Amino acid sequence: MAEIWDAIIVGAGPAGLSAALYLARFRRSTLVIHDGRSRAAQIPLTHNVPGCPSGVSGERLLSRMTRHAVEYGAALVGAHVESASICDRGFALRSNDGTGWSCRALVLATGVDQNDVPIEARARQAAIDAGVLRYCPICDGYEHIGQRIAVIGCDRQGAGEALFLRRYSADVTLIPRRYADLDSAILQKLLDSGVRVLKAPVARFIFREREMRLQFQNGAGEAHFDVVYPALGLHPRCKLATELGLAVDDAGALGAESIFGTKVPGLYAAGDVVAGLDQISVAMGHGAIAATKAHNWLRDQDGQALER
Ligand SMILES: Cc1cc2nc3c(=O)[nH]c(=O)nc-3n(C[C@H](O)[C@H](O)[C@H](O)COP(=O)(O)OP(=O)(O)OC[C@H]3O[C@@H](n4cnc5c(N)ncnc54)[C@H](O)[C@@H]3O)c2cc1C
């Protein structure tokens, strides 16, 4: 009979790898399954991970976290988990090539997909590496003090990000991706705060060395920026969670309480897939909590904890 792992974690980003480290150190047989799509891998240099004053690249952080978890006994396998179900042993997972895994406790740390601006993949990565295309004002606003900042997405989210970034620069412009969807109160607040609001949507994003050139539709000209923030929304990767019977909130994310446990016994979630602040340090904290809850739940199941 195939091995039944104490715990499987789907996802090898900061959340999944933190959970793996904790579970391995709780001496649980622990398997991490991931399909190589951690958003953290895109980060050229993050400056807001506590304890890394000179910054650290996402790849380096993930490789150190992987080594750390593996050194304590966690196993890692590269695969896309296509489906998840509840079975008499706990949980059954299946990949798209038909491989199956079983576990008693399951942590979903599957992250999110972000909506993006239309830019060719290589130019996109080059712009990210140069710090010209950014996705997280909380992470990177500090790096753009006094610079020409564009926020793409003329709606409540974009307005919120533009106002947030205004603290770092007097030169912040909000630009529609396709059309503007701002009520008059928000528009007035933006104008009062000194945020420029453009009407013409962007036709082309052209990355040139240290800046992004935006060409507007209908011949409305061109503008150049030191940094562009797409504020176009996210899609939490919740397919496996919903297959297991979990509900998602209006934003499509799992509720904040899912790091402590869900209505499905033995099932936990961690990181960006959970509603909240999409940050590395938060994902790490979620992973630690979910792993400890999963371990204590297993101890309860095995009669190894005090009666409640
Ligand atoms: C360009 C960029 C810059 C950023 N900069 C910063 C920063 O400076 N500071 C900061 O704190 N945050 C930053 N972030 C955000 C940060 O990357 C995320 O908050 C963090 O990666 C979330 O960790 P996570 O483990 O929840 O998800 P992720 O790191 O996205 O990992 C998700 C994991 O799930 C796996 N997965 C998903 N579905 C499946 C499936 N069905 N089968 C198998 N595997 C699956 C993926 O392969 C991946 O391993 C940045 C993000 C981007 C895109």
GROMACS .gro file of C-alpha atoms and ligand atoms in nm:
model
  361
    1MET     CA    1   0.000   0.000   0.000
    2ALA     CA    2   0.123   0.351  -0.084
    3GLU     CA    3   0.274   0.560   0.193
    4ILE     CA    4   0.034   0.770   0.399
    5TRP     CA    5   0.216   1.089   0.492
    6ASP     CA    6   0.143   1.253   0.826
    7ALA     CA    7   0.118   1.582   0.640
    8ILE     CA    8   0.126   1.700   0.282
    9ILE     CA    9   0.172   2.066   0.195
   10VAL     CA   10   0.071   2.185  -0.149
   11GLY     CA   11   0.295   2.480  -0.234
   12ALA     CA   12   0.663   2.558  -0.191
   13GLY     CA   13   0.649   2.933  -0.140
   14PRO     CA   14   0.727   3.104   0.191
   15ALA     CA   15   0.404   2.968   0.346
   16GLY     CA   16   0.445   2.607   0.238
   17LEU     CA   17   0.816   2.588   0.315
   18SER     CA   18   0.765   2.739   0.663
   19ALA     CA   19   0.492   2.482   0.732
   20ALA     CA   20   0.725   2.206   0.605
   21LEU     CA   21   1.007   2.316   0.835
   22TYR     CA   22   0.780   2.319   1.140
   23LEU     CA   23   0.618   1.983   1.059
   24ALA     CA   24   0.954   1.819   0.990
   25ARG     CA   25   1.084   1.948   1.323
   26PHE     CA   26   0.770   1.805   1.489
   27ARG     CA   27   0.906   1.475   1.348
   28ARG     CA   28   0.613   1.433   1.112
   29SER     CA   29   0.657   1.257   0.779
   30THR     CA   30   0.612   1.560   0.556
   31LEU     CA   31   0.582   1.594   0.180
   32VAL     CA   32   0.575   1.923  -0.010
   33ILE     CA   33   0.425   1.910  -0.360
   34HIS     CA   34   0.467   2.215  -0.582
   35ASP     CA   35   0.451   2.312  -0.948
   36GLY     CA   36   0.725   2.576  -0.941
   37ARG     CA   37   0.502   2.885  -0.951
   38SER     CA   38   0.589   3.063  -0.627
   39ARG     CA   39   0.535   3.435  -0.674
   40ALA     CA   40   0.834   3.487  -0.447
   41ALA     CA   41   1.057   3.345  -0.721
   42GLN     CA   42   0.989   3.660  -0.927
   43ILE     CA   43   1.133   3.896  -0.666
   44PRO     CA   44   1.467   4.043  -0.776
   45LEU     CA   45   1.553   4.177  -0.430
   46THR     CA   46   1.315   4.217  -0.141
   47HIS     CA   47   1.395   4.473   0.125
   48ASN     CA   48   1.118   4.405   0.375
   49VAL     CA   49   1.193   4.053   0.491
   50PRO     CA   50   1.295   4.101   0.855
   51GLY     CA   51   1.655   4.001   0.923
   52CYS     CA   52   1.780   4.069   0.569
   53PRO     CA   53   1.900   4.432   0.587
   54SER     CA   54   2.081   4.418   0.251
   55GLY     CA   55   1.780   4.256   0.084
   56VAL     CA   56   1.748   3.905  -0.049
   57SER     CA   57   1.631   3.774  -0.385
   58GLY     CA   58   1.320   3.557  -0.394
   59GLU     CA   59   1.512   3.266  -0.551
   60ARG     CA   60   1.777   3.278  -0.280
   61LEU     CA   61   1.520   3.296  -0.003
   62LEU     CA   62   1.326   3.000  -0.146
   63SER     CA   63   1.640   2.794  -0.192
   64ARG     CA   64   1.751   2.859   0.167
   65MET     CA   65   1.402   2.779   0.297
   66THR     CA   66   1.393   2.459   0.091
   67ARG     CA   67   1.733   2.348   0.221
   68HIS     CA   68   1.624   2.425   0.576
   69ALA     CA   69   1.307   2.214   0.553
   70VAL     CA   70   1.484   1.928   0.372
   71GLU     CA   71   1.767   1.920   0.627
   72TYR     CA   72   1.508   1.835   0.892
   73GLY     CA   73   1.356   1.560   0.680
   74ALA     CA   74   1.082   1.713   0.465
   75ALA     CA   75   1.056   1.565   0.114
   76LEU     CA   76   0.981   1.776  -0.193
   77VAL     CA   77   0.831   1.669  -0.522
   78GLY     CA   78   0.765   1.878  -0.831
   79ALA     CA   79   0.413   1.814  -0.967
   80HIS     CA   80   0.087   1.994  -1.032
   81VAL     CA   81  -0.187   1.867  -0.799
   82GLU     CA   82  -0.494   1.840  -1.018
   83SER     CA   83  -0.749   1.717  -0.765
   84ALA     CA   84  -0.802   1.662  -0.394
   85SER     CA   85  -1.060   1.449  -0.215
   86ILE     CA   86  -1.142   1.320   0.130
   87CYS     CA   87  -1.085   0.947   0.181
   88ASP     CA   88  -1.092   0.707   0.476
   89ARG     CA   89  -0.718   0.765   0.539
   90GLY     CA   90  -0.757   1.143   0.535
   91PHE     CA   91  -0.687   1.316   0.204
   92ALA     CA   92  -0.610   1.184  -0.143
   93LEU     CA   93  -0.431   1.403  -0.396
   94ARG     CA   94  -0.379   1.333  -0.764
   95SER     CA   95  -0.152   1.496  -1.020
   96ASN     CA   96  -0.232   1.549  -1.388
   97ASP     CA   97  -0.010   1.251  -1.482
   98GLY     CA   98  -0.211   1.022  -1.253
   99THR     CA   99   0.032   1.004  -0.959
  100GLY     CA  100  -0.147   0.982  -0.625
  101TRP     CA  101  -0.055   1.071  -0.267
  102SER     CA  102  -0.235   1.026   0.067
  103CYS     CA  103  -0.199   1.207   0.395
  104ARG     CA  104  -0.366   1.252   0.730
  105ALA     CA  105  -0.332   1.632   0.750
  106LEU     CA  106  -0.321   1.870   0.455
  107VAL     CA  107  -0.194   2.228   0.432
  108LEU     CA  108  -0.290   2.426   0.122
  109ALA     CA  109  -0.034   2.700   0.055
  110THR     CA  110  -0.117   2.748  -0.311
  111GLY     CA  111  -0.082   3.129  -0.341
  112VAL     CA  112  -0.255   3.352  -0.594
  113ASP     CA  113  -0.247   3.436  -0.965
  114GLN     CA  114  -0.218   3.806  -1.032
  115ASN     CA  115  -0.383   3.991  -1.320
  116ASP     CA  116  -0.118   4.161  -1.527
  117VAL     CA  117  -0.061   4.425  -1.790
  118PRO     CA  118  -0.009   4.303  -2.148
  119ILE     CA  119   0.366   4.292  -2.195
  120GLU     CA  120   0.575   4.022  -2.361
  121ALA     CA  121   0.713   3.770  -2.107
  122ARG     CA  122   1.082   3.852  -2.152
  123ALA     CA  123   1.029   4.228  -2.138
  124ARG     CA  124   0.809   4.174  -1.833
  125GLN     CA  125   1.080   3.984  -1.646
  126ALA     CA  126   1.345   4.238  -1.749
  127ALA     CA  127   1.123   4.522  -1.621
  128ILE     CA  128   1.067   4.336  -1.292
  129ASP     CA  129   1.440   4.271  -1.255
  130ALA     CA  130   1.511   4.640  -1.317
  131GLY     CA  131   1.254   4.740  -1.052
  132VAL     CA  132   1.045   4.922  -1.314
  133LEU     CA  133   0.745   4.687  -1.299
  134ARG     CA  134   0.627   4.629  -0.942
  135TYR     CA  135   0.327   4.456  -0.789
  136CYS     CA  136   0.333   4.545  -0.423
  137PRO     CA  137   0.333   4.904  -0.294
  138ILE     CA  138   0.371   4.779   0.063
  139CYS     CA  139   0.686   4.588  -0.032
  140ASP     CA  140   0.846   4.837  -0.268
  141GLY     CA  141   0.704   5.188  -0.215
  142TYR     CA  142   1.012   5.287  -0.015
  143GLU     CA  143   1.236   5.211  -0.316
  144HIS     CA  144   1.060   5.482  -0.521
  145ILE     CA  145   1.087   5.793  -0.308
  146GLY     CA  146   1.055   6.097  -0.533
  147GLN     CA  147   1.018   5.893  -0.854
  148ARG     CA  148   0.761   5.906  -1.137
  149ILE     CA  149   0.508   5.641  -1.036
  150ALA     CA  150   0.217   5.506  -1.245
  151VAL     CA  151  -0.061   5.290  -1.106
  152ILE     CA  152  -0.263   5.096  -1.366
  153GLY     CA  153  -0.628   5.029  -1.284
  154CYS     CA  154  -0.862   5.321  -1.244
  155ASP     CA  155  -1.094   5.177  -0.982
  156ARG     CA  156  -1.115   5.157  -0.603
  157GLN     CA  157  -0.813   4.926  -0.577
  158GLY     CA  158  -0.599   5.141  -0.805
  159ALA     CA  159  -0.707   5.457  -0.623
  160GLY     CA  160  -0.615   5.298  -0.290
  161GLU     CA  161  -0.270   5.203  -0.417
  162ALA     CA  162  -0.212   5.547  -0.571
  163LEU     CA  163  -0.299   5.719  -0.242
  164PHE     CA  164  -0.074   5.475  -0.054
  165LEU     CA  165   0.219   5.552  -0.288
  166ARG     CA  166   0.161   5.927  -0.264
  167ARG     CA  167   0.348   5.912   0.068
  168TYR     CA  168   0.663   5.828  -0.128
  169SER     CA  169   0.637   6.068  -0.422
  170ALA     CA  170   0.460   6.384  -0.536
  171ASP     CA  171   0.453   6.238  -0.889
  172VAL     CA  172   0.187   5.967  -0.884
  173THR     CA  173  -0.045   5.905  -1.182
  174LEU     CA  174  -0.349   5.676  -1.192
  175ILE     CA  175  -0.421   5.534  -1.537
  176PRO     CA  176  -0.707   5.314  -1.661
  177ARG     CA  177  -0.626   4.973  -1.805
  178ARG     CA  178  -0.944   4.969  -2.016
  179TYR     CA  179  -1.187   5.220  -1.864
  180ALA     CA  180  -1.221   5.433  -1.552
  181ASP     CA  181  -1.455   5.324  -1.273
  182LEU     CA  182  -1.418   5.589  -1.003
  183ASP     CA  183  -1.700   5.758  -0.815
  184SER     CA  184  -1.682   6.134  -0.770
  185ALA     CA  185  -1.585   6.115  -0.400
  186ILE     CA  186  -1.283   5.895  -0.474
  187LEU     CA  187  -1.184   6.109  -0.771
  188GLN     CA  188  -1.199   6.422  -0.556
  189LYS     CA  189  -0.988   6.258  -0.286
  190LEU     CA  190  -0.725   6.165  -0.542
  191LEU     CA  191  -0.714   6.516  -0.683
  192ASP     CA  192  -0.702   6.673  -0.335
  193SER     CA  193  -0.410   6.445  -0.254
  194GLY     CA  194  -0.220   6.551  -0.565
  195VAL     CA  195  -0.260   6.226  -0.758
  196ARG     CA  196  -0.290   6.285  -1.134
  197VAL     CA  197  -0.576   6.087  -1.294
  198LEU     CA  198  -0.561   6.015  -1.667
  199LYS     CA  199  -0.862   5.924  -1.880
  200ALA     CA  200  -0.700   5.748  -2.177
  201PRO     CA  201  -0.635   5.374  -2.136
  202VAL     CA  202  -0.292   5.235  -2.217
  203ALA     CA  203  -0.241   5.077  -2.560
  204ARG     CA  204   0.121   4.961  -2.515
  205PHE     CA  205   0.371   4.912  -2.238
  206ILE     CA  206   0.729   4.953  -2.363
  207PHE     CA  207   1.016   4.879  -2.127
  208ARG     CA  208   1.335   5.074  -2.203
  209GLU     CA  209   1.632   5.028  -1.971
  210ARG     CA  210   1.534   5.222  -1.659
  211GLU     CA  211   1.181   5.333  -1.744
  212MET     CA  212   0.843   5.221  -1.875
  213ARG     CA  213   0.695   5.411  -2.169
  214LEU     CA  214   0.318   5.403  -2.187
  215GLN     CA  215   0.151   5.473  -2.520
  216PHE     CA  216  -0.214   5.569  -2.480
  217GLN     CA  217  -0.509   5.466  -2.695
  218ASN     CA  218  -0.665   5.691  -2.959
  219GLY     CA  219  -0.339   5.874  -3.023
  220ALA     CA  220  -0.347   6.031  -2.675
  221GLY     CA  221   0.032   6.045  -2.662
  222GLU     CA  222   0.297   5.882  -2.449
  223ALA     CA  223   0.421   5.916  -2.091
  224HIS     CA  224   0.733   5.782  -1.920
  225PHE     CA  225   0.757   5.645  -1.566
  226ASP     CA  226   1.031   5.518  -1.335
  227VAL     CA  227   0.797   5.253  -1.199
  228VAL     CA  228   0.459   5.103  -1.293
  229TYR     CA  229   0.230   4.923  -1.049
  230PRO     CA  230  -0.047   4.713  -1.205
  231ALA     CA  231  -0.335   4.722  -0.954
  232LEU     CA  232  -0.554   4.477  -1.143
  233GLY     CA  233  -0.660   4.227  -0.882
  234LEU     CA  234  -0.567   3.872  -0.787
  235HIS     CA  235  -0.719   3.526  -0.813
  236PRO     CA  236  -0.644   3.306  -0.512
  237ARG     CA  237  -0.564   2.950  -0.622
  238CYS     CA  238  -0.855   2.789  -0.435
  239LYS     CA  239  -0.951   2.503  -0.668
  240LEU     CA  240  -0.827   2.227  -0.435
  241ALA     CA  241  -0.982   2.397  -0.132
  242THR     CA  242  -1.324   2.421  -0.294
  243GLU     CA  243  -1.303   2.059  -0.410
  244LEU     CA  244  -1.262   1.971  -0.043
  245GLY     CA  245  -1.573   2.169   0.046
  246LEU     CA  246  -1.429   2.501   0.166
  247ALA     CA  247  -1.608   2.825   0.084
  248VAL     CA  248  -1.433   3.134  -0.054
  249ASP     CA  249  -1.504   3.498   0.033
  250ASP     CA  250  -1.611   3.771  -0.211
  251ALA     CA  251  -1.250   3.813  -0.325
  252GLY     CA  252  -1.222   3.440  -0.391
  253ALA     CA  253  -0.986   3.384  -0.096
  254LEU     CA  254  -1.009   3.146   0.200
  255GLY     CA  255  -1.112   3.302   0.529
  256ALA     CA  256  -0.844   3.424   0.771
  257GLU     CA  257  -0.944   3.155   1.023
  258SER     CA  258  -0.839   2.876   0.783
  259ILE     CA  259  -0.480   2.896   0.910
  260PHE     CA  260  -0.613   2.772   1.246
  261GLY     CA  261  -0.825   2.496   1.092
  262THR     CA  262  -1.122   2.461   0.861
  263LYS     CA  263  -1.458   2.289   0.881
  264VAL     CA  264  -1.282   1.987   0.726
  265PRO     CA  265  -1.089   1.813   1.007
  266GLY     CA  266  -0.716   1.802   0.934
  267LEU     CA  267  -0.730   2.068   0.660
  268TYR     CA  268  -0.543   2.399   0.695
  269ALA     CA  269  -0.446   2.686   0.464
  270ALA     CA  270  -0.159   2.936   0.471
  271GLY     CA  271  -0.014   3.232   0.281
  272ASP     CA  272  -0.160   3.445   0.003
  273VAL     CA  273  -0.445   3.200  -0.062
  274VAL     CA  274  -0.582   3.316   0.275
  275ALA     CA  275  -0.745   3.662   0.283
  276GLY     CA  276  -0.512   3.923   0.429
  277LEU     CA  277  -0.182   4.092   0.367
  278ASP     CA  278   0.001   3.920   0.079
  279GLN     CA  279   0.353   3.933   0.217
  280ILE     CA  280   0.641   3.694   0.272
  281SER     CA  281   0.659   3.752   0.648
  282VAL     CA  282   0.282   3.697   0.678
  283ALA     CA  283   0.302   3.378   0.470
  284MET     CA  284   0.581   3.250   0.695
  285GLY     CA  285   0.372   3.320   1.004
  286HIS     CA  286   0.070   3.148   0.852
  287GLY     CA  287   0.285   2.845   0.770
  288ALA     CA  288   0.407   2.823   1.129
  289ILE     CA  289   0.054   2.847   1.270
  290ALA     CA  290  -0.103   2.601   1.024
  291ALA     CA  291   0.176   2.348   1.081
  292THR     CA  292   0.150   2.368   1.459
  293LYS     CA  293  -0.228   2.335   1.445
  294ALA     CA  294  -0.197   2.036   1.211
  295HIS     CA  295   0.059   1.868   1.439
  296ASN     CA  296  -0.156   1.920   1.749
  297TRP     CA  297  -0.462   1.792   1.563
  298LEU     CA  298  -0.267   1.474   1.475
  299ARG     CA  299  -0.161   1.442   1.841
  300ASP     CA  300  -0.527   1.472   1.944
  301GLN     CA  301  -0.624   1.203   1.694
  302ASP     CA  302  -0.358   0.972   1.836
  303GLY     CA  303  -0.450   1.041   2.199
  304GLN     CA  304  -0.110   1.207   2.260
  305ALA     CA  305  -0.239   1.540   2.389
  306LEU     CA  306  -0.417   1.636   2.710
  307GLU     CA  307  -0.797   1.599   2.701
  308ARG     CA  308  -0.963   1.933   2.628
  309LIG     C1  309   0.722   4.069  -0.840
  309LIG     C2  310   0.680   4.045  -0.696
  309LIG     C3  311   0.749   4.109  -0.594
  309LIG     C4  312   0.713   4.086  -0.460
  309LIG     N1  313   0.787   4.149  -0.364
  309LIG     C5  314   0.764   4.119  -0.234
  309LIG     C6  315   0.844   4.176  -0.131
  309LIG     O1  316   0.939   4.250  -0.157
  309LIG     N2  317   0.812   4.146  -0.003
  309LIG     C7  318   0.708   4.065   0.032
  309LIG     O2  319   0.686   4.041   0.151
  309LIG     N3  320   0.630   4.009  -0.065
  309LIG     C8  321   0.655   4.034  -0.196
  309LIG     N4  322   0.576   3.978  -0.294
  309LIG     C9  323   0.464   3.891  -0.252
  309LIG    C10  324   0.517   3.752  -0.214
  309LIG     O3  325   0.586   3.696  -0.322
  309LIG    C11  326   0.401   3.662  -0.171
  309LIG     O4  327   0.328   3.724  -0.067
  309LIG    C12  328   0.452   3.527  -0.124
  309LIG     O5  329   0.523   3.460  -0.225
  309LIG    C13  330   0.333   3.441  -0.078
  309LIG     O6  331   0.378   3.314  -0.041
  309LIG     P1  332   0.285   3.185  -0.058
  309LIG     O7  333   0.368   3.073  -0.009
  309LIG     O8  334   0.152   3.209   0.002
  309LIG     O9  335   0.258   3.173  -0.215
  309LIG     P2  336   0.362   3.152  -0.335
  309LIG    O10  337   0.497   3.198  -0.297
  309LIG    O11  338   0.300   3.215  -0.456
  309LIG    O12  339   0.368   2.995  -0.353
  309LIG    C14  340   0.256   2.921  -0.397
  309LIG    C15  341   0.302   2.778  -0.420
  309LIG    O13  342   0.190   2.694  -0.451
  309LIG    C16  343   0.224   2.611  -0.561
  309LIG     N5  344   0.098   2.564  -0.622
  309LIG    C17  345  -0.018   2.633  -0.641
  309LIG     N6  346  -0.114   2.552  -0.689
  309LIG    C18  347  -0.058   2.429  -0.701
  309LIG    C19  348  -0.105   2.304  -0.746
  309LIG     N7  349  -0.231   2.285  -0.786
  309LIG     N8  350  -0.019   2.198  -0.747
  309LIG    C20  351   0.109   2.212  -0.705
  309LIG     N9  352   0.159   2.329  -0.660
  309LIG    C21  353   0.076   2.437  -0.659
  309LIG    C22  354   0.316   2.696  -0.646
  309LIG    O14  355   0.397   2.618  -0.732
  309LIG    C23  356   0.401   2.762  -0.537
  309LIG    O15  357   0.506   2.674  -0.498
  309LIG    C24  358   0.606   3.998  -0.427
  309LIG    C25  359   0.535   3.935  -0.531
  309LIG    C26  360   0.572   3.957  -0.663
  309LIG    C27  361   0.496   3.888  -0.773
   0.00000   0.00000   0.00000
